Tab-separated table of C-alpha atoms in Angstrom:
chain	number	residue	atom	x	y	z
A	18	MET	CA	0.033	0.189	0.021
A	19	GLU	CA	2.742	2.261	-0.420
A	20	GLY	CA	2.040	5.557	-1.756
A	21	TYR	CA	-1.485	5.348	-0.640
A	22	GLU	CA	-3.162	7.979	1.688
A	23	ILE	CA	-4.880	5.972	4.713
A	24	LEU	CA	-7.579	7.212	6.695
A	25	PRO	CA	-9.758	5.758	8.863
A	26	ILE	CA	-13.371	4.737	8.420
A	27	LYS	CA	-15.334	6.022	11.622
A	28	ALA	CA	-16.879	3.017	13.532
A	29	HIS	CA	-20.355	2.120	13.902
A	30	GLU	CA	-21.909	1.151	17.177
A	31	GLY	CA	-21.208	-2.434	17.775
A	32	GLY	CA	-18.749	-2.431	15.170
A	33	ARG	CA	-15.780	-5.200	15.543
A	34	ASN	CA	-13.364	-4.275	13.223
A	35	LEU	CA	-10.809	-1.597	12.249
A	36	ALA	CA	-11.246	-0.121	8.734
A	37	TYR	CA	-9.291	2.497	6.581
A	38	THR	CA	-9.783	3.992	3.186
A	39	CYS	CA	-6.652	3.768	1.068
A	40	GLU	CA	-6.425	6.402	-2.142
A	41	LYS	CA	-3.904	6.652	-4.685
A	42	GLU	CA	-3.837	8.733	-7.699
A	43	GLY	CA	-4.345	6.660	-10.879
A	44	ALA	CA	-5.026	3.355	-8.804
A	45	GLY	CA	-8.345	1.872	-7.700
A	46	ALA	CA	-9.408	2.823	-4.262
A	47	LYS	CA	-9.084	-0.007	-1.444
A	48	ILE	CA	-10.269	-0.574	1.892
A	49	ILE	CA	-8.042	-1.951	4.463
A	50	ARG	CA	-9.723	-4.280	7.501
A	51	ILE	CA	-8.114	-5.243	10.468
A	52	SER	CA	-9.576	-7.677	12.897
A	53	PHE	CA	-8.198	-8.412	16.282
A	54	LEU	CA	-11.354	-9.613	18.771
A	55	ASP	CA	-11.124	-13.273	19.517
A	56	ASP	CA	-14.834	-13.962	18.632
A	57	ARG	CA	-13.567	-15.419	14.968
A	58	SER	CA	-11.059	-17.971	14.183
A	59	ARG	CA	-8.868	-18.074	11.345
A	60	GLU	CA	-11.062	-20.666	9.922
A	61	ASP	CA	-13.990	-17.842	10.128
A	62	PHE	CA	-11.935	-15.096	8.183
A	63	GLN	CA	-10.495	-17.653	5.440
A	64	GLY	CA	-14.066	-18.952	4.709
A	65	GLU	CA	-15.393	-15.267	4.495
A	66	VAL	CA	-12.873	-14.472	1.803
A	67	GLU	CA	-12.774	-17.430	-0.045
A	68	TYR	CA	-16.735	-17.011	-0.299
A	69	ILE	CA	-16.490	-13.393	-1.576
A	70	GLN	CA	-13.743	-14.430	-4.044
A	71	TYR	CA	-16.031	-17.129	-5.536
A	72	LEU	CA	-19.195	-14.874	-5.655
A	73	PHE	CA	-17.203	-12.015	-7.584
A	74	GLU	CA	-15.593	-14.898	-9.707
A	75	HIS	CA	-19.002	-16.246	-10.862
A	76	GLY	CA	-20.314	-12.700	-11.493
A	77	ALA	CA	-21.962	-11.608	-8.081
A	78	SER	CA	-21.937	-8.023	-7.886
A	79	VAL	CA	-19.613	-7.815	-4.509
A	80	SER	CA	-16.241	-6.043	-3.346
A	81	ASN	CA	-13.758	-8.644	-4.462
A	82	VAL	CA	-10.609	-9.449	-2.204
A	83	VAL	CA	-7.200	-8.035	-3.234
A	84	ILE	CA	-4.290	-10.818	-2.993
A	85	SER	CA	-1.454	-10.022	-0.805
A	86	GLN	CA	2.298	-10.058	-2.340
A	87	LYS	CA	2.365	-13.329	-0.747
A	88	GLY	CA	-0.564	-14.613	-2.325
A	89	ASN	CA	-2.988	-14.839	0.159
A	90	LEU	CA	-6.556	-13.364	0.660
A	91	LEU	CA	-5.886	-13.189	4.260
A	92	GLU	CA	-2.776	-12.010	6.598
A	93	GLU	CA	-2.067	-12.849	10.025
A	94	ILE	CA	0.267	-10.431	11.825
A	95	THR	CA	1.414	-10.986	15.511
A	96	TYR	CA	2.223	-8.072	17.597
A	97	ASN	CA	3.057	-7.880	21.460
A	98	ASP	CA	1.569	-11.393	21.451
A	99	GLN	CA	-1.675	-10.177	19.918
A	100	GLY	CA	-2.994	-11.440	16.883
A	101	PHE	CA	-4.309	-9.315	13.937
A	102	TYR	CA	-6.192	-10.490	10.494
A	103	VAL	CA	-5.773	-8.190	7.892
A	104	CYS	CA	-7.921	-8.294	4.602
A	105	VAL	CA	-7.818	-5.813	1.573
A	106	PHE	CA	-10.978	-5.156	-0.723
A	107	ASN	CA	-11.221	-3.026	-3.781
A	108	LYS	CA	-13.331	-0.233	-2.411
A	109	ALA	CA	-17.031	-0.241	-4.029
A	110	ARG	CA	-17.949	2.149	-6.427
A	111	GLY	CA	-20.744	4.717	-5.708
A	112	LYS	CA	-22.233	6.007	-2.337
A	113	MET	CA	-24.405	4.430	0.581
A	114	LEU	CA	-28.155	5.581	0.381
A	115	ALA	CA	-27.557	7.530	3.627
A	116	GLU	CA	-24.739	9.269	2.303
A	117	ASN	CA	-26.965	10.592	-0.364
A	118	ASN	CA	-29.737	11.367	1.951
A	119	TYR	CA	-31.807	8.368	0.906
A	120	ARG	CA	-32.712	9.905	-2.564
A	121	TYR	CA	-32.458	7.740	-5.530
A	122	ARG	CA	-31.421	8.660	-8.859
A	123	GLU	CA	-33.035	11.584	-10.254
A	124	GLY	CA	-35.870	11.048	-12.417
A	125	VAL	CA	-35.897	7.039	-12.078
A	126	SER	CA	-38.592	5.428	-9.930
A	127	ILE	CA	-37.602	4.200	-6.539
A	128	THR	CA	-38.993	0.686	-7.564
A	129	GLU	CA	-35.951	0.281	-9.577
A	130	TYR	CA	-33.924	0.386	-6.550
A	131	PHE	CA	-36.433	-2.434	-4.738
A	132	TYR	CA	-35.904	-4.567	-7.923
A	133	ASN	CA	-32.044	-4.318	-8.275
A	134	CYS	CA	-31.423	-4.883	-4.183
A	135	GLY	CA	-33.693	-7.950	-4.953
A	136	LYS	CA	-31.907	-9.222	-8.027
A	137	VAL	CA	-28.365	-8.690	-6.405
A	138	LEU	CA	-29.298	-10.438	-3.531
A	139	GLY	CA	-30.863	-13.408	-5.802
A	140	LYS	CA	-27.690	-13.618	-7.785
A	141	MET	CA	-25.654	-14.405	-4.529
A	142	HIS	CA	-28.220	-16.968	-3.481
A	143	GLN	CA	-28.218	-18.633	-6.521
A	144	LEU	CA	-24.450	-19.250	-6.564
A	145	SER	CA	-24.688	-20.340	-2.993
A	146	LYS	CA	-26.379	-23.347	-4.274
A	147	GLY	CA	-23.405	-24.303	-5.886
A	148	TYR	CA	-20.666	-23.194	-3.348
A	149	THR	CA	-18.792	-26.073	-1.885
A	150	PRO	CA	-16.227	-24.315	0.702
A	151	LEU	CA	-12.509	-25.059	1.354
A	152	HIS	CA	-12.635	-23.494	4.422
A	153	ARG	CA	-16.489	-23.825	6.144
A	154	ARG	CA	-18.013	-20.626	7.614
A	155	TYR	CA	-20.010	-21.526	11.113
A	156	SER	CA	-23.806	-22.563	10.623
A	157	PHE	CA	-26.957	-20.684	12.340
A	158	PHE	CA	-27.359	-23.212	14.982
A	159	ASP	CA	-23.366	-23.302	15.853
A	160	LYS	CA	-24.210	-19.736	17.423
A	161	TYR	CA	-27.907	-19.344	17.798
A	162	ASN	CA	-28.395	-22.293	20.228
A	163	THR	CA	-29.694	-23.231	23.542
A	164	ALA	CA	-26.853	-23.146	25.687
A	165	TYR	CA	-25.693	-19.738	24.091
A	166	ILE	CA	-28.857	-17.951	24.825
A	167	ASN	CA	-29.019	-19.321	28.582
A	168	LYS	CA	-25.581	-17.915	28.954
A	169	LEU	CA	-26.076	-14.567	27.177
A	170	ILE	CA	-29.533	-13.412	28.148
A	171	PRO	CA	-29.949	-12.777	31.953
A	172	ASN	CA	-32.370	-14.857	33.976
A	173	THR	CA	-34.399	-11.489	34.803
A	174	LEU	CA	-35.780	-11.886	31.318
A	175	PRO	CA	-37.472	-15.341	31.646
A	176	LEU	CA	-40.591	-14.738	29.277
A	177	LEU	CA	-38.011	-13.325	26.649
A	178	LYS	CA	-35.479	-16.218	26.815
A	179	GLU	CA	-38.486	-18.711	26.724
A	180	LYS	CA	-39.459	-17.121	23.330
A	181	LEU	CA	-36.222	-17.546	22.142
A	182	LEU	CA	-36.174	-21.148	23.133
A	183	GLU	CA	-39.250	-21.883	21.536
A	184	LEU	CA	-38.322	-19.875	18.318
A	185	LEU	CA	-35.245	-21.945	17.831
A	186	LYS	CA	-37.283	-25.192	18.350
A	187	THR	CA	-39.258	-24.044	15.612
A	188	LEU	CA	-36.313	-23.527	13.485
A	189	GLU	CA	-34.822	-26.766	14.063
A	190	GLY	CA	-37.785	-28.418	12.553
A	191	LEU	CA	-37.471	-26.333	9.255
A	192	ASP	CA	-36.026	-28.137	6.295
A	193	ARG	CA	-32.394	-27.442	5.637
A	194	ASN	CA	-32.183	-28.759	1.767
A	195	HIS	CA	-29.868	-27.497	-0.870
A	196	GLU	CA	-32.747	-24.876	-2.265
A	197	SER	CA	-33.284	-22.981	0.937
A	198	PHE	CA	-30.460	-23.336	3.225
A	199	GLY	CA	-26.767	-22.446	2.337
A	200	MET	CA	-24.290	-19.562	2.480
A	201	VAL	CA	-26.143	-16.194	3.314
A	202	HIS	CA	-24.791	-12.290	3.675
A	203	PHE	CA	-26.824	-12.378	7.304
A	204	ASP	CA	-26.773	-8.362	7.231
A	205	TYR	CA	-27.810	-7.840	3.781
A	206	SER	CA	-28.860	-3.906	4.078
A	207	ASP	CA	-28.380	-0.406	2.955
A	208	GLY	CA	-25.349	0.056	5.208
A	209	ASN	CA	-23.644	-2.625	3.619
A	210	TYR	CA	-23.690	-1.787	-0.355
A	211	MET	CA	-22.793	0.728	-2.411
A	212	ILE	CA	-25.082	2.282	-5.358
A	213	ASP	CA	-23.775	3.540	-8.427
A	214	PHE	CA	-26.272	6.613	-8.681
A	215	ASP	CA	-25.250	6.891	-12.373
A	216	THR	CA	-26.308	3.311	-13.232
A	217	GLY	CA	-28.215	1.798	-10.292
A	218	GLN	CA	-25.606	-0.911	-9.975
A	219	ILE	CA	-25.226	-2.251	-6.197
A	220	THR	CA	-22.126	-3.378	-5.137
A	221	VAL	CA	-22.160	-5.412	-1.684
A	222	PHE	CA	-19.511	-5.444	0.933
A	223	ASP	CA	-18.852	-6.585	4.785
A	224	PHE	CA	-19.495	-10.431	4.490
A	225	ASP	CA	-18.323	-10.491	8.403
A	226	ASN	CA	-21.388	-11.906	9.835
A	227	SER	CA	-21.982	-14.427	6.789
A	228	CYS	CA	-22.978	-18.124	7.562
A	229	PHE	CA	-25.042	-20.938	6.554
A	230	CYS	CA	-28.423	-20.197	7.068
A	231	TRP	CA	-32.000	-20.321	5.044
A	232	TYR	CA	-31.980	-17.918	2.390
A	233	MET	CA	-35.361	-16.601	3.792
A	234	TYR	CA	-33.363	-15.041	6.612
A	235	ASP	CA	-31.855	-12.368	4.126
A	236	LEU	CA	-35.286	-11.510	2.600
A	237	ALA	CA	-36.445	-11.039	5.667
A	238	ASN	CA	-33.733	-8.481	6.692
A	239	ILE	CA	-34.609	-6.655	3.763
A	240	TRP	CA	-38.186	-6.444	4.731
A	241	THR	CA	-37.477	-4.766	8.320
A	242	HIS	CA	-34.983	-2.467	6.527
A	243	GLY	CA	-37.899	-1.837	4.142
A	244	VAL	CA	-40.066	0.193	6.660
A	245	GLY	CA	-37.565	2.963	6.793
A	246	TRP	CA	-39.307	4.475	3.637
A	247	ILE	CA	-42.905	4.446	5.250
A	248	GLN	CA	-42.248	4.787	9.015
A	249	PHE	CA	-43.917	8.197	9.484
A	250	GLU	CA	-47.089	6.960	7.829
A	251	GLN	CA	-50.056	7.354	10.450
A	252	ASP	CA	-52.373	4.857	8.554
A	253	ALA	CA	-51.766	1.430	9.395
A	254	ASP	CA	-53.242	-0.064	6.125
A	255	LYS	CA	-51.410	2.170	4.029
A	256	ARG	CA	-48.111	1.169	5.497
A	257	LYS	CA	-49.356	-2.662	4.756
A	258	ARG	CA	-49.925	-1.819	1.167
A	259	PHE	CA	-46.800	-0.252	0.815
A	260	MET	CA	-44.827	-2.942	2.480
A	261	LYS	CA	-46.553	-5.517	-0.019
A	262	ASP	CA	-45.866	-3.436	-2.595
A	263	TYR	CA	-42.157	-2.926	-1.901
A	264	PHE	CA	-41.766	-6.458	-1.093
A	265	ASP	CA	-43.307	-7.529	-4.362
A	266	GLU	CA	-40.664	-5.411	-6.139
A	267	VAL	CA	-37.680	-6.936	-4.093
A	268	LEU	CA	-39.085	-10.558	-4.987
A	269	GLY	CA	-39.466	-9.616	-8.746
A	270	GLY	CA	-35.963	-8.894	-9.002
A	271	TYR	CA	-34.880	-11.811	-6.618
A	272	GLN	CA	-36.996	-14.322	-8.744
A	273	SER	CA	-35.144	-13.213	-11.648
A	274	GLU	CA	-32.322	-14.784	-10.737
A	275	THR	CA	-33.444	-17.466	-8.613
A	276	GLU	CA	-36.248	-19.850	-7.273
A	277	ILE	CA	-37.603	-20.013	-4.066
A	278	ASP	CA	-40.522	-21.966	-2.861
A	279	HIS	CA	-43.587	-20.791	-1.795
A	280	SER	CA	-43.808	-22.609	1.154
A	281	MET	CA	-40.507	-20.602	2.328
A	282	LEU	CA	-42.199	-17.406	1.433
A	283	GLU	CA	-44.837	-17.996	3.530
A	284	LYS	CA	-42.452	-18.197	6.511
A	285	LEU	CA	-41.587	-14.628	6.167
A	286	PRO	CA	-43.365	-13.487	9.477
A	287	LEU	CA	-41.264	-16.189	11.293
A	288	PHE	CA	-37.943	-15.038	9.708
A	289	ILE	CA	-38.665	-11.603	10.500
A	290	LYS	CA	-39.033	-12.662	14.029
A	291	VAL	CA	-35.546	-14.341	13.418
A	292	VAL	CA	-34.166	-11.086	12.606
A	293	ILE	CA	-35.505	-9.605	15.610
A	294	MET	CA	-33.845	-12.415	17.490
A	295	GLU	CA	-30.381	-11.618	16.050
A	296	ASN	CA	-30.744	-7.855	16.542
A	297	ILE	CA	-31.613	-8.519	20.158
A	298	ILE	CA	-28.491	-10.934	20.723
A	299	ASP	CA	-26.618	-8.557	19.040
A	300	ALA	CA	-27.538	-5.861	21.425
A	301	PHE	CA	-26.435	-8.006	24.604
A	302	GLU	CA	-23.333	-9.210	22.718
A	303	VAL	CA	-22.305	-5.281	22.389
A	304	MET	CA	-23.008	-4.482	25.934
A	305	ARG	CA	-21.442	-7.591	26.865
A	306	ASN	CA	-17.977	-6.803	24.762
A	307	ASN	CA	-18.011	-3.511	25.830
A	308	GLY	CA	-18.230	-4.002	29.549
A	309	GLU	CA	-21.417	-2.413	29.921
A	310	ASP	CA	-24.055	-2.545	32.394
A	311	LEU	CA	-27.170	-4.403	31.007
A	312	GLU	CA	-29.931	-2.247	29.990
A	313	CYS	CA	-32.880	-2.093	27.717
A	314	ASP	CA	-32.972	1.150	25.958
A	315	GLU	CA	-36.334	1.943	24.005
A	316	GLU	CA	-35.060	0.361	21.018
A	317	LEU	CA	-34.271	-2.973	22.200
A	318	SER	CA	-37.325	-2.553	24.815
A	319	TYR	CA	-39.587	-2.522	21.581
A	320	LEU	CA	-37.791	-5.734	20.107
A	321	ILE	CA	-38.335	-7.483	23.350
A	322	LYS	CA	-41.931	-6.550	23.717
A	323	CYS	CA	-42.381	-7.895	20.067
A	324	MET	CA	-40.616	-10.857	21.109
A	325	GLU	CA	-42.493	-11.677	24.096
A	326	ASP	CA	-45.934	-10.966	22.929
A	327	ASP	CA	-45.676	-12.699	19.649
A	328	ILE	CA	-46.239	-9.292	17.735
A	329	PRO	CA	-45.869	-10.001	13.835
A	330	PHE	CA	-44.428	-8.036	11.529
A	331	LYS	CA	-41.984	-6.107	14.179
A	332	GLY	CA	-45.067	-4.536	15.404
A	333	PHE	CA	-45.221	-2.181	12.232
A	334	PHE	CA	-49.038	-2.824	11.624
A	335	HIS	CA	-49.926	-3.130	15.495
A	336	GLU	CA	-51.071	-0.517	18.217
A	337	ILE	CA	-47.603	-0.591	19.607
A	338	TYR	CA	-45.956	1.087	16.845
A	339	SER	CA	-45.947	4.747	17.047
A	340	VAL	CA	-45.002	7.034	14.163
A	341	GLU	CA	-43.788	9.703	16.804
A	342	GLU	CA	-41.337	7.469	18.045
A	343	PRO	CA	-40.667	4.365	15.292
A	344	PHE	CA	-39.751	1.488	16.917
A	345	GLU	CA	-39.682	2.495	20.381
A	346	TYR	CA	-41.065	1.250	23.627
A	347	GLU	CA	-40.669	2.431	27.161
A	348	GLU	CA	-37.326	1.387	28.755
A	349	ARG	CA	-37.102	-1.348	31.147
A	350	SER	CA	-34.654	-2.417	33.926
A	351	ILE	CA	-32.931	-6.121	33.768
């Protein structure tokens, strides 16, 4: 990286890596990612970068890994007995939606974006169906299991713990065949891809959470992020109609690249619940890793309320939802 101007990227809450942009005149911009927490193994990192390279080489719109001078996708450095895993990626072309103030391409319908969002994901899932890993990433139940939930969720939240364990039991009974279960991004949202606002092309990055899971998880995650487009609408029926149209567009793009069984699509409410479970677990992990006192702010309290009371669709069409304070509920003690 000699001659590159290297600048730190501001970390987001709960972020687990150090990242830097690398710019040099006449050369493509790069991103360096340095990982140092002991919650992931070399096998995990190797599995991630190999999967990214596989996707890129087979035509998926992802930021590819840059091979090191030693010919490796991943370098490990030890300093003062601390291990660091270092990867370099080509920087995705364009901007994030947030950087563009959530405005899409001038003169182009937002439905193009919804369709493209599904299409890019569908291409990745189709490729995953033919993927045989050299280094295997972890599978959903390797992390989300009874022992981990009992350890992570405090006993002062017994109903939450009970509902999470019930959800796991339901998931354990689901089919995990080749067409429904494989490598997924597990954090596919507008914070993890760039959009070229000249062409509408989406380029995906940040596969740090990728794992073997149901493909429906990524689709449910897209649904939960779509609520932002209509979250201030007072009329719940209008919110419901918008979300149907939005998700139909996403599915149109998705199904232009890969098939998904209708029986899995019917499980959208179940997988939205799984997304909520992941969000709750992530919040507790962040508090634990940062050494913070356990507390439920308004956003976490909202998610817990939805889980405990079996409120579907993240409460978006339920009386719990408030357009004045979207996805917030009264704080609760732990």
